[in-house]
Amino acid sequence: FSEEPERAAASLLDPDGPDGVTAIITRRNDQLQEIASYLEASGIKFGTTSPWTLSEPSRQDILRYLRAVILPKKETFIPAIFTPYSEVTVGEAFGISAKYKWTDLSLPDLEKLAPSLHSDVVQRRSKDGILQILESKILPIASSLGKDHFYAALSIQNAVREYFEQSDLPDLDDLMDYLSISNYEEDISPGDNSIVLTTVHKAKGMEFDRVIYCPSNSSERTTFIDIVTRAVIMAAKGIDVRQELRYEDSRIDFV
């Protein structure tokens, strides 16, 4: 098996190959994004059944901005000022990054250099404040940037609400984990493309002439999402999913 299955899968595609549709099927949405990047860099046209491959860069911009608000320090400020939500130009952002490369970027410094971000950090670090940032700033800016940005903002806004509704003991790492897998569930057609990117979930009921399957290794870390999912299934069905999923990786790879 390749240590870089996404790159290997993309390299197997031949846009001038035999007629019919070739699908690359992955376990995770982030794998689709990586493969899409390889194909775009090679100038290969493709279709997708998931909007994730289109909106992931937009989502990352929002997550970088929220991370700076929730965990204010130089390491989060610098990535945040490069997003459209900081209201700082790219030139200004590069200047700030260069100036503070070896020195600390404090809140008073941030107030002078990126007043909009500073205002959010100071005034909106609560749960309601984060939701207000999404409602009054991120959604309007995202909407002006295009459909992909808007869907990304909408999915993250919904995920923030869901997280705080379901979590008795909110945790920053858990919140960011939860936001990282949030997605706008819209089924889209891959069109008439001869190459299609999709996931195991989205590929159900679909037919392709050729399939390249891209497996992945599951994370060993138990997250908030894992705990909530196990508890819900145990309460509703009396089933311990840890036992049910023991060999799930092998079963999905086989399918």
PDB file of C-alpha atoms in Angstrom:
ATOM      1  CA  PHE A   1       0.000   0.000   0.000  1.00  0.00           C
ATOM      2  CA  SER A   2       1.199   3.522  -0.770  1.00  0.00           C
ATOM      3  CA  GLU A   3       2.046   5.865   2.084  1.00  0.00           C
ATOM      4  CA  GLU A   4       0.273   8.556   0.053  1.00  0.00           C
ATOM      5  CA  PRO A   5      -2.860   6.786  -1.240  1.00  0.00           C
ATOM      6  CA  GLU A   6      -4.467  10.041  -2.430  1.00  0.00           C
ATOM      7  CA  ARG A   7      -1.514  10.956  -4.669  1.00  0.00           C
ATOM      8  CA  ALA A   8      -1.258   7.354  -5.891  1.00  0.00           C
ATOM      9  CA  ALA A   9      -4.966   7.248  -6.770  1.00  0.00           C
ATOM     10  CA  ALA A  10      -4.743  10.510  -8.715  1.00  0.00           C
ATOM     11  CA  SER A  11      -1.674   9.275 -10.619  1.00  0.00           C
ATOM     12  CA  LEU A  12      -3.592   6.230 -11.897  1.00  0.00           C
ATOM     13  CA  LEU A  13      -6.037   8.350 -13.871  1.00  0.00           C
ATOM     14  CA  ASP A  14      -5.662   8.696 -17.617  1.00  0.00           C
ATOM     15  CA  PRO A  15      -7.935  11.413 -19.063  1.00  0.00           C
ATOM     16  CA  ASP A  16      -7.361   9.941 -22.542  1.00  0.00           C
ATOM     17  CA  GLY A  17      -8.053   6.381 -21.408  1.00  0.00           C
ATOM     18  CA  PRO A  18     -10.913   4.064 -22.413  1.00  0.00           C
ATOM     19  CA  ASP A  19     -14.505   5.271 -22.683  1.00  0.00           C
ATOM     20  CA  GLY A  20     -16.770   5.187 -19.663  1.00  0.00           C
ATOM     21  CA  VAL A  21     -16.675   6.666 -16.195  1.00  0.00           C
ATOM     22  CA  THR A  22     -13.841   6.148 -13.718  1.00  0.00           C
ATOM     23  CA  ALA A  23     -14.607   6.843 -10.064  1.00  0.00           C
ATOM     24  CA  ILE A  24     -12.205   7.479  -7.215  1.00  0.00           C
ATOM     25  CA  ILE A  25     -13.973   6.492  -4.007  1.00  0.00           C
ATOM     26  CA  THR A  26     -12.589   7.556  -0.629  1.00  0.00           C
ATOM     27  CA  ARG A  27     -13.451   6.967   3.003  1.00  0.00           C
ATOM     28  CA  ARG A  28     -13.209  10.602   4.075  1.00  0.00           C
ATOM     29  CA  ASN A  29     -14.106  13.968   2.590  1.00  0.00           C
ATOM     30  CA  ASP A  30     -10.661  15.437   3.264  1.00  0.00           C
ATOM     31  CA  GLN A  31      -9.199  12.726   1.015  1.00  0.00           C
ATOM     32  CA  LEU A  32     -11.439  13.974  -1.804  1.00  0.00           C
ATOM     33  CA  GLN A  33     -10.105  17.483  -1.301  1.00  0.00           C
ATOM     34  CA  GLU A  34      -6.515  16.270  -1.524  1.00  0.00           C
ATOM     35  CA  ILE A  35      -7.175  14.251  -4.685  1.00  0.00           C
ATOM     36  CA  ALA A  36      -9.062  17.191  -6.213  1.00  0.00           C
ATOM     37  CA  SER A  37      -5.995  19.374  -5.607  1.00  0.00           C
ATOM     38  CA  TYR A  38      -3.733  16.885  -7.423  1.00  0.00           C
ATOM     39  CA  LEU A  39      -6.114  16.689 -10.390  1.00  0.00           C
ATOM     40  CA  GLU A  40      -6.514  20.463 -10.631  1.00  0.00           C
ATOM     41  CA  ALA A  41      -2.722  20.891 -10.549  1.00  0.00           C
ATOM     42  CA  SER A  42      -2.472  18.424 -13.450  1.00  0.00           C
ATOM     43  CA  GLY A  43      -5.227  20.135 -15.433  1.00  0.00           C
ATOM     44  CA  ILE A  44      -7.476  17.053 -15.321  1.00  0.00           C
ATOM     45  CA  LYS A  45     -11.218  17.742 -15.413  1.00  0.00           C
ATOM     46  CA  PHE A  46     -13.446  15.866 -12.978  1.00  0.00           C
ATOM     47  CA  GLY A  47     -16.876  15.864 -11.392  1.00  0.00           C
ATOM     48  CA  THR A  48     -17.828  15.272  -7.784  1.00  0.00           C
ATOM     49  CA  THR A  49     -20.886  14.183  -5.812  1.00  0.00           C
ATOM     50  CA  SER A  50     -19.794  16.174  -2.776  1.00  0.00           C
ATOM     51  CA  PRO A  51     -19.701  19.955  -2.318  1.00  0.00           C
ATOM     52  CA  TRP A  52     -16.890  19.401   0.217  1.00  0.00           C
ATOM     53  CA  THR A  53     -14.235  19.399  -2.496  1.00  0.00           C
ATOM     54  CA  LEU A  54     -15.466  22.817  -3.538  1.00  0.00           C
ATOM     55  CA  SER A  55     -15.894  24.474  -0.148  1.00  0.00           C
ATOM     56  CA  GLU A  56     -13.013  23.114   1.958  1.00  0.00           C
ATOM     57  CA  PRO A  57     -10.665  26.120   1.449  1.00  0.00           C
ATOM     58  CA  SER A  58     -13.580  28.387   2.388  1.00  0.00           C
ATOM     59  CA  ARG A  59     -14.229  26.344   5.526  1.00  0.00           C
ATOM     60  CA  GLN A  60     -10.591  26.517   6.555  1.00  0.00           C
ATOM     61  CA  ASP A  61     -10.646  30.320   6.342  1.00  0.00           C
ATOM     62  CA  ILE A  62     -13.606  30.437   8.735  1.00  0.00           C
ATOM     63  CA  LEU A  63     -12.038  27.934  11.124  1.00  0.00           C
ATOM     64  CA  ARG A  64      -8.769  29.906  11.192  1.00  0.00           C
ATOM     65  CA  TYR A  65     -10.649  33.070  12.069  1.00  0.00           C
ATOM     66  CA  LEU A  66     -12.733  31.425  14.799  1.00  0.00           C
ATOM     67  CA  ARG A  67      -9.645  29.743  16.250  1.00  0.00           C
ATOM     68  CA  ALA A  68      -8.034  33.177  16.705  1.00  0.00           C
ATOM     69  CA  VAL A  69     -11.128  34.460  18.500  1.00  0.00           C
ATOM     70  CA  ILE A  70     -11.417  31.422  20.774  1.00  0.00           C
ATOM     71  CA  LEU A  71      -7.695  30.985  21.442  1.00  0.00           C
ATOM     72  CA  PRO A  72      -6.096  34.427  21.011  1.00  0.00           C
ATOM     73  CA  LYS A  73      -2.318  34.293  20.562  1.00  0.00           C
ATOM     74  CA  LYS A  74       0.211  35.064  17.839  1.00  0.00           C
ATOM     75  CA  GLU A  75       0.080  31.530  16.428  1.00  0.00           C
ATOM     76  CA  THR A  76      -3.650  31.925  15.720  1.00  0.00           C
ATOM     77  CA  PHE A  77      -3.654  35.661  14.909  1.00  0.00           C
ATOM     78  CA  ILE A  78      -1.299  35.401  11.926  1.00  0.00           C
ATOM     79  CA  PRO A  79      -3.307  32.746   9.998  1.00  0.00           C
ATOM     80  CA  ALA A  80      -6.536  34.630  10.828  1.00  0.00           C
ATOM     81  CA  ILE A  81      -5.415  37.945   9.335  1.00  0.00           C
ATOM     82  CA  PHE A  82      -4.908  36.229   5.961  1.00  0.00           C
ATOM     83  CA  THR A  83      -8.620  35.348   5.810  1.00  0.00           C
ATOM     84  CA  PRO A  84     -11.214  37.673   4.239  1.00  0.00           C
ATOM     85  CA  TYR A  85     -12.954  37.946   7.620  1.00  0.00           C
ATOM     86  CA  SER A  86     -10.123  39.926   9.232  1.00  0.00           C
ATOM     87  CA  GLU A  87     -10.818  42.845   6.856  1.00  0.00           C
ATOM     88  CA  VAL A  88      -7.059  43.217   6.384  1.00  0.00           C
ATOM     89  CA  THR A  89      -5.585  43.349   2.874  1.00  0.00           C
ATOM     90  CA  VAL A  90      -3.195  40.625   1.753  1.00  0.00           C
ATOM     91  CA  GLY A  91      -0.378  43.163   1.562  1.00  0.00           C
ATOM     92  CA  GLU A  92      -1.027  44.324   5.120  1.00  0.00           C
ATOM     93  CA  ALA A  93      -1.235  40.711   6.307  1.00  0.00           C
ATOM     94  CA  PHE A  94       2.175  39.898   4.814  1.00  0.00           C
ATOM     95  CA  GLY A  95       3.605  43.005   6.452  1.00  0.00           C
ATOM     96  CA  ILE A  96       2.243  42.013   9.867  1.00  0.00           C
ATOM     97  CA  SER A  97       3.482  38.441   9.454  1.00  0.00           C
ATOM     98  CA  ALA A  98       6.995  39.612   8.566  1.00  0.00           C
ATOM     99  CA  LYS A  99       7.155  42.203  11.356  1.00  0.00           C
ATOM    100  CA  TYR A 100       6.080  39.783  14.076  1.00  0.00           C
ATOM    101  CA  LYS A 101       7.849  36.677  12.819  1.00  0.00           C
ATOM    102  CA  TRP A 102      10.283  36.654  15.748  1.00  0.00           C
ATOM    103  CA  THR A 103       8.406  38.810  18.264  1.00  0.00           C
ATOM    104  CA  ASP A 104       5.111  38.440  20.083  1.00  0.00           C
ATOM    105  CA  LEU A 105       1.923  39.920  18.639  1.00  0.00           C
ATOM    106  CA  SER A 106      -0.032  41.254  21.609  1.00  0.00           C
ATOM    107  CA  LEU A 107      -3.657  42.364  21.825  1.00  0.00           C
ATOM    108  CA  PRO A 108      -2.703  46.083  21.887  1.00  0.00           C
ATOM    109  CA  ASP A 109      -0.650  45.505  18.714  1.00  0.00           C
ATOM    110  CA  LEU A 110      -3.569  43.656  17.134  1.00  0.00           C
ATOM    111  CA  GLU A 111      -5.935  46.540  17.946  1.00  0.00           C
ATOM    112  CA  LYS A 112      -3.820  48.887  15.804  1.00  0.00           C
ATOM    113  CA  LEU A 113      -3.137  46.432  12.978  1.00  0.00           C
ATOM    114  CA  ALA A 114      -6.411  44.476  12.664  1.00  0.00           C
ATOM    115  CA  PRO A 115      -9.110  46.347  14.619  1.00  0.00           C
ATOM    116  CA  SER A 116     -11.978  44.173  13.381  1.00  0.00           C
ATOM    117  CA  LEU A 117     -10.330  40.944  14.558  1.00  0.00           C
ATOM    118  CA  HIS A 118      -9.304  42.625  17.824  1.00  0.00           C
ATOM    119  CA  SER A 119     -12.908  43.683  18.454  1.00  0.00           C
ATOM    120  CA  ASP A 120     -14.133  40.119  17.968  1.00  0.00           C
ATOM    121  CA  VAL A 121     -11.433  38.724  20.266  1.00  0.00           C
ATOM    122  CA  VAL A 122     -12.208  41.199  23.061  1.00  0.00           C
ATOM    123  CA  GLN A 123     -15.997  41.297  22.837  1.00  0.00           C
ATOM    124  CA  ARG A 124     -17.151  37.981  21.413  1.00  0.00           C
ATOM    125  CA  ARG A 125     -15.300  35.086  23.017  1.00  0.00           C
ATOM    126  CA  SER A 126     -18.474  33.646  24.601  1.00  0.00           C
ATOM    127  CA  LYS A 127     -20.772  31.079  22.983  1.00  0.00           C
ATOM    128  CA  ASP A 128     -23.273  33.801  22.056  1.00  0.00           C
ATOM    129  CA  GLY A 129     -20.419  35.972  20.837  1.00  0.00           C
ATOM    130  CA  ILE A 130     -19.168  33.289  18.454  1.00  0.00           C
ATOM    131  CA  LEU A 131     -22.678  32.833  17.068  1.00  0.00           C
ATOM    132  CA  GLN A 132     -22.952  36.609  16.674  1.00  0.00           C
ATOM    133  CA  ILE A 133     -19.690  36.702  14.710  1.00  0.00           C
ATOM    134  CA  LEU A 134     -21.038  34.032  12.383  1.00  0.00           C
ATOM    135  CA  GLU A 135     -24.389  35.782  11.976  1.00  0.00           C
ATOM    136  CA  SER A 136     -23.317  39.402  11.621  1.00  0.00           C
ATOM    137  CA  LYS A 137     -19.890  39.114   9.995  1.00  0.00           C
ATOM    138  CA  ILE A 138     -18.940  35.740   8.535  1.00  0.00           C
ATOM    139  CA  LEU A 139     -22.222  34.866   6.807  1.00  0.00           C
ATOM    140  CA  PRO A 140     -22.580  38.260   5.048  1.00  0.00           C
ATOM    141  CA  ILE A 141     -18.938  38.281   3.906  1.00  0.00           C
ATOM    142  CA  ALA A 142     -19.125  34.626   2.833  1.00  0.00           C
ATOM    143  CA  SER A 143     -22.309  35.310   0.874  1.00  0.00           C
ATOM    144  CA  SER A 144     -20.570  38.102  -1.038  1.00  0.00           C
ATOM    145  CA  LEU A 145     -17.675  35.766  -1.882  1.00  0.00           C
ATOM    146  CA  GLY A 146     -19.835  33.105  -3.531  1.00  0.00           C
ATOM    147  CA  LYS A 147     -21.857  29.929  -3.102  1.00  0.00           C
ATOM    148  CA  ASP A 148     -19.038  27.742  -1.749  1.00  0.00           C
ATOM    149  CA  HIS A 149     -18.126  30.275   0.925  1.00  0.00           C
ATOM    150  CA  PHE A 150     -21.767  30.657   1.944  1.00  0.00           C
ATOM    151  CA  TYR A 151     -22.311  26.896   2.272  1.00  0.00           C
ATOM    152  CA  ALA A 152     -19.136  26.628   4.331  1.00  0.00           C
ATOM    153  CA  ALA A 153     -20.274  29.389   6.697  1.00  0.00           C
ATOM    154  CA  LEU A 154     -23.757  27.917   6.992  1.00  0.00           C
ATOM    155  CA  SER A 155     -22.450  24.456   7.875  1.00  0.00           C
ATOM    156  CA  ILE A 156     -20.113  25.837  10.539  1.00  0.00           C
ATOM    157  CA  GLN A 157     -22.834  28.030  12.046  1.00  0.00           C
ATOM    158  CA  ASN A 158     -25.129  25.005  12.363  1.00  0.00           C
ATOM    159  CA  ALA A 159     -22.302  22.901  13.790  1.00  0.00           C
ATOM    160  CA  VAL A 160     -21.487  25.492  16.486  1.00  0.00           C
ATOM    161  CA  ARG A 161     -25.120  25.487  17.620  1.00  0.00           C
ATOM    162  CA  GLU A 162     -25.272  21.684  17.618  1.00  0.00           C
ATOM    163  CA  TYR A 163     -22.041  21.348  19.561  1.00  0.00           C
ATOM    164  CA  PHE A 164     -23.121  23.593  22.425  1.00  0.00           C
ATOM    165  CA  GLU A 165     -26.561  21.948  22.532  1.00  0.00           C
ATOM    166  CA  GLN A 166     -25.032  18.479  22.873  1.00  0.00           C
ATOM    167  CA  SER A 167     -21.948  19.107  25.020  1.00  0.00           C
ATOM    168  CA  ASP A 168     -22.212  19.265  28.823  1.00  0.00           C
ATOM    169  CA  LEU A 169     -18.504  20.088  29.183  1.00  0.00           C
ATOM    170  CA  PRO A 170     -17.427  22.144  26.147  1.00  0.00           C
ATOM    171  CA  ASP A 171     -13.774  21.730  25.173  1.00  0.00           C
ATOM    172  CA  LEU A 172     -11.819  23.710  22.581  1.00  0.00           C
ATOM    173  CA  ASP A 173     -10.240  20.690  20.879  1.00  0.00           C
ATOM    174  CA  ASP A 174     -13.599  18.925  20.764  1.00  0.00           C
ATOM    175  CA  LEU A 175     -15.288  22.012  19.317  1.00  0.00           C
ATOM    176  CA  MET A 176     -12.692  22.322  16.553  1.00  0.00           C
ATOM    177  CA  ASP A 177     -12.995  18.569  15.844  1.00  0.00           C
ATOM    178  CA  TYR A 178     -16.746  18.944  15.559  1.00  0.00           C
ATOM    179  CA  LEU A 179     -16.484  21.945  13.249  1.00  0.00           C
ATOM    180  CA  SER A 180     -13.875  20.223  11.087  1.00  0.00           C
ATOM    181  CA  ILE A 181     -16.319  17.487  10.031  1.00  0.00           C
ATOM    182  CA  SER A 182     -19.406  19.668   9.657  1.00  0.00           C
ATOM    183  CA  ASN A 183     -20.751  19.705   6.122  1.00  0.00           C
ATOM    184  CA  TYR A 184     -23.568  21.217   4.110  1.00  0.00           C
ATOM    185  CA  GLU A 185     -25.488  18.140   3.061  1.00  0.00           C
ATOM    186  CA  GLU A 186     -26.350  18.897  -0.515  1.00  0.00           C
ATOM    187  CA  ASP A 187     -26.313  16.167  -3.128  1.00  0.00           C
ATOM    188  CA  ILE A 188     -24.902  17.434  -6.391  1.00  0.00           C
ATOM    189  CA  SER A 189     -24.520  15.725  -9.739  1.00  0.00           C
ATOM    190  CA  PRO A 190     -21.059  14.982 -11.128  1.00  0.00           C
ATOM    191  CA  GLY A 191     -22.408  15.819 -14.594  1.00  0.00           C
ATOM    192  CA  ASP A 192     -21.078  14.119 -17.720  1.00  0.00           C
ATOM    193  CA  ASN A 193     -17.479  13.942 -16.548  1.00  0.00           C
ATOM    194  CA  SER A 194     -15.476  10.798 -17.274  1.00  0.00           C
ATOM    195  CA  ILE A 195     -13.760  11.096 -13.872  1.00  0.00           C
ATOM    196  CA  VAL A 196     -15.834  11.292 -10.694  1.00  0.00           C
ATOM    197  CA  LEU A 197     -14.706  11.857  -7.102  1.00  0.00           C
ATOM    198  CA  THR A 198     -17.024  10.526  -4.411  1.00  0.00           C
ATOM    199  CA  THR A 199     -17.106   8.908  -0.973  1.00  0.00           C
ATOM    200  CA  VAL A 200     -18.222   5.466   0.159  1.00  0.00           C
ATOM    201  CA  HIS A 201     -21.343   7.091   1.601  1.00  0.00           C
ATOM    202  CA  LYS A 202     -22.256   9.106  -1.497  1.00  0.00           C
ATOM    203  CA  ALA A 203     -21.464   6.238  -3.890  1.00  0.00           C
ATOM    204  CA  LYS A 204     -24.269   4.014  -2.600  1.00  0.00           C
ATOM    205  CA  GLY A 205     -26.501   2.941  -5.480  1.00  0.00           C
ATOM    206  CA  MET A 206     -24.230   4.403  -8.168  1.00  0.00           C
ATOM    207  CA  GLU A 207     -22.538   2.510 -11.013  1.00  0.00           C
ATOM    208  CA  PHE A 208     -19.176   3.175 -12.640  1.00  0.00           C
ATOM    209  CA  ASP A 209     -17.171   1.457 -15.369  1.00  0.00           C
ATOM    210  CA  ARG A 210     -13.980   1.533 -13.304  1.00  0.00           C
ATOM    211  CA  VAL A 211     -13.330   2.230  -9.634  1.00  0.00           C
ATOM    212  CA  ILE A 212     -10.181   3.294  -7.800  1.00  0.00           C
ATOM    213  CA  TYR A 213     -10.687   2.887  -4.060  1.00  0.00           C
ATOM    214  CA  CYS A 214      -8.589   4.998  -1.700  1.00  0.00           C
ATOM    215  CA  PRO A 215      -8.522   3.547   1.856  1.00  0.00           C
ATOM    216  CA  SER A 216      -7.521   5.416   4.990  1.00  0.00           C
ATOM    217  CA  ASN A 217      -6.353   4.709   8.492  1.00  0.00           C
ATOM    218  CA  SER A 218      -8.785   5.582  11.259  1.00  0.00           C
ATOM    219  CA  SER A 219      -7.642   7.900  14.036  1.00  0.00           C
ATOM    220  CA  GLU A 220      -6.934   6.243  17.355  1.00  0.00           C
ATOM    221  CA  ARG A 221      -8.031   9.298  19.368  1.00  0.00           C
ATOM    222  CA  THR A 222     -11.533   9.186  20.815  1.00  0.00           C
ATOM    223  CA  THR A 223     -13.293  12.486  20.105  1.00  0.00           C
ATOM    224  CA  PHE A 224     -16.412  14.199  21.401  1.00  0.00           C
ATOM    225  CA  ILE A 225     -18.193  13.082  18.240  1.00  0.00           C
ATOM    226  CA  ASP A 226     -17.344   9.437  18.953  1.00  0.00           C
ATOM    227  CA  ILE A 227     -18.651   9.686  22.517  1.00  0.00           C
ATOM    228  CA  VAL A 228     -21.926  11.372  21.521  1.00  0.00           C
ATOM    229  CA  THR A 229     -22.560   8.902  18.708  1.00  0.00           C
ATOM    230  CA  ARG A 230     -21.923   5.880  20.931  1.00  0.00           C
ATOM    231  CA  ALA A 231     -24.208   7.243  23.660  1.00  0.00           C
ATOM    232  CA  VAL A 232     -27.072   7.972  21.246  1.00  0.00           C
ATOM    233  CA  ILE A 233     -26.943   4.511  19.668  1.00  0.00           C
ATOM    234  CA  MET A 234     -26.635   2.796  23.047  1.00  0.00           C
ATOM    235  CA  ALA A 235     -29.659   4.696  24.388  1.00  0.00           C
ATOM    236  CA  ALA A 236     -31.801   4.132  21.298  1.00  0.00           C
ATOM    237  CA  LYS A 237     -30.818   0.593  20.315  1.00  0.00           C
ATOM    238  CA  GLY A 238     -28.912  -0.848  23.263  1.00  0.00           C
ATOM    239  CA  ILE A 239     -25.973  -1.563  20.934  1.00  0.00           C
ATOM    240  CA  ASP A 240     -22.321  -0.989  21.813  1.00  0.00           C
ATOM    241  CA  VAL A 241     -20.983   0.358  18.521  1.00  0.00           C
ATOM    242  CA  ARG A 242     -17.373  -0.196  19.606  1.00  0.00           C
ATOM    243  CA  GLN A 243     -17.948  -3.927  19.213  1.00  0.00           C
ATOM    244  CA  GLU A 244     -20.008  -3.495  16.046  1.00  0.00           C
ATOM    245  CA  LEU A 245     -17.316  -1.333  14.428  1.00  0.00           C
ATOM    246  CA  ARG A 246     -14.388  -3.458  15.504  1.00  0.00           C
ATOM    247  CA  TYR A 247     -13.737  -4.716  11.978  1.00  0.00           C
ATOM    248  CA  GLU A 248     -15.479  -1.899  10.114  1.00  0.00           C
ATOM    249  CA  ASP A 249     -12.309  -0.764   8.327  1.00  0.00           C
ATOM    250  CA  SER A 250     -11.838  -4.224   6.832  1.00  0.00           C
ATOM    251  CA  ARG A 251     -15.508  -4.503   5.848  1.00  0.00           C
ATOM    252  CA  ILE A 252     -15.577  -1.135   4.081  1.00  0.00           C
ATOM    253  CA  ASP A 253     -12.279  -1.812   2.315  1.00  0.00           C
ATOM    254  CA  PHE A 254     -13.723  -5.106   1.104  1.00  0.00           C
ATOM    255  CA  VAL A 255     -16.897  -3.434  -0.226  1.00  0.00           C
TER     256      VAL A 255
END
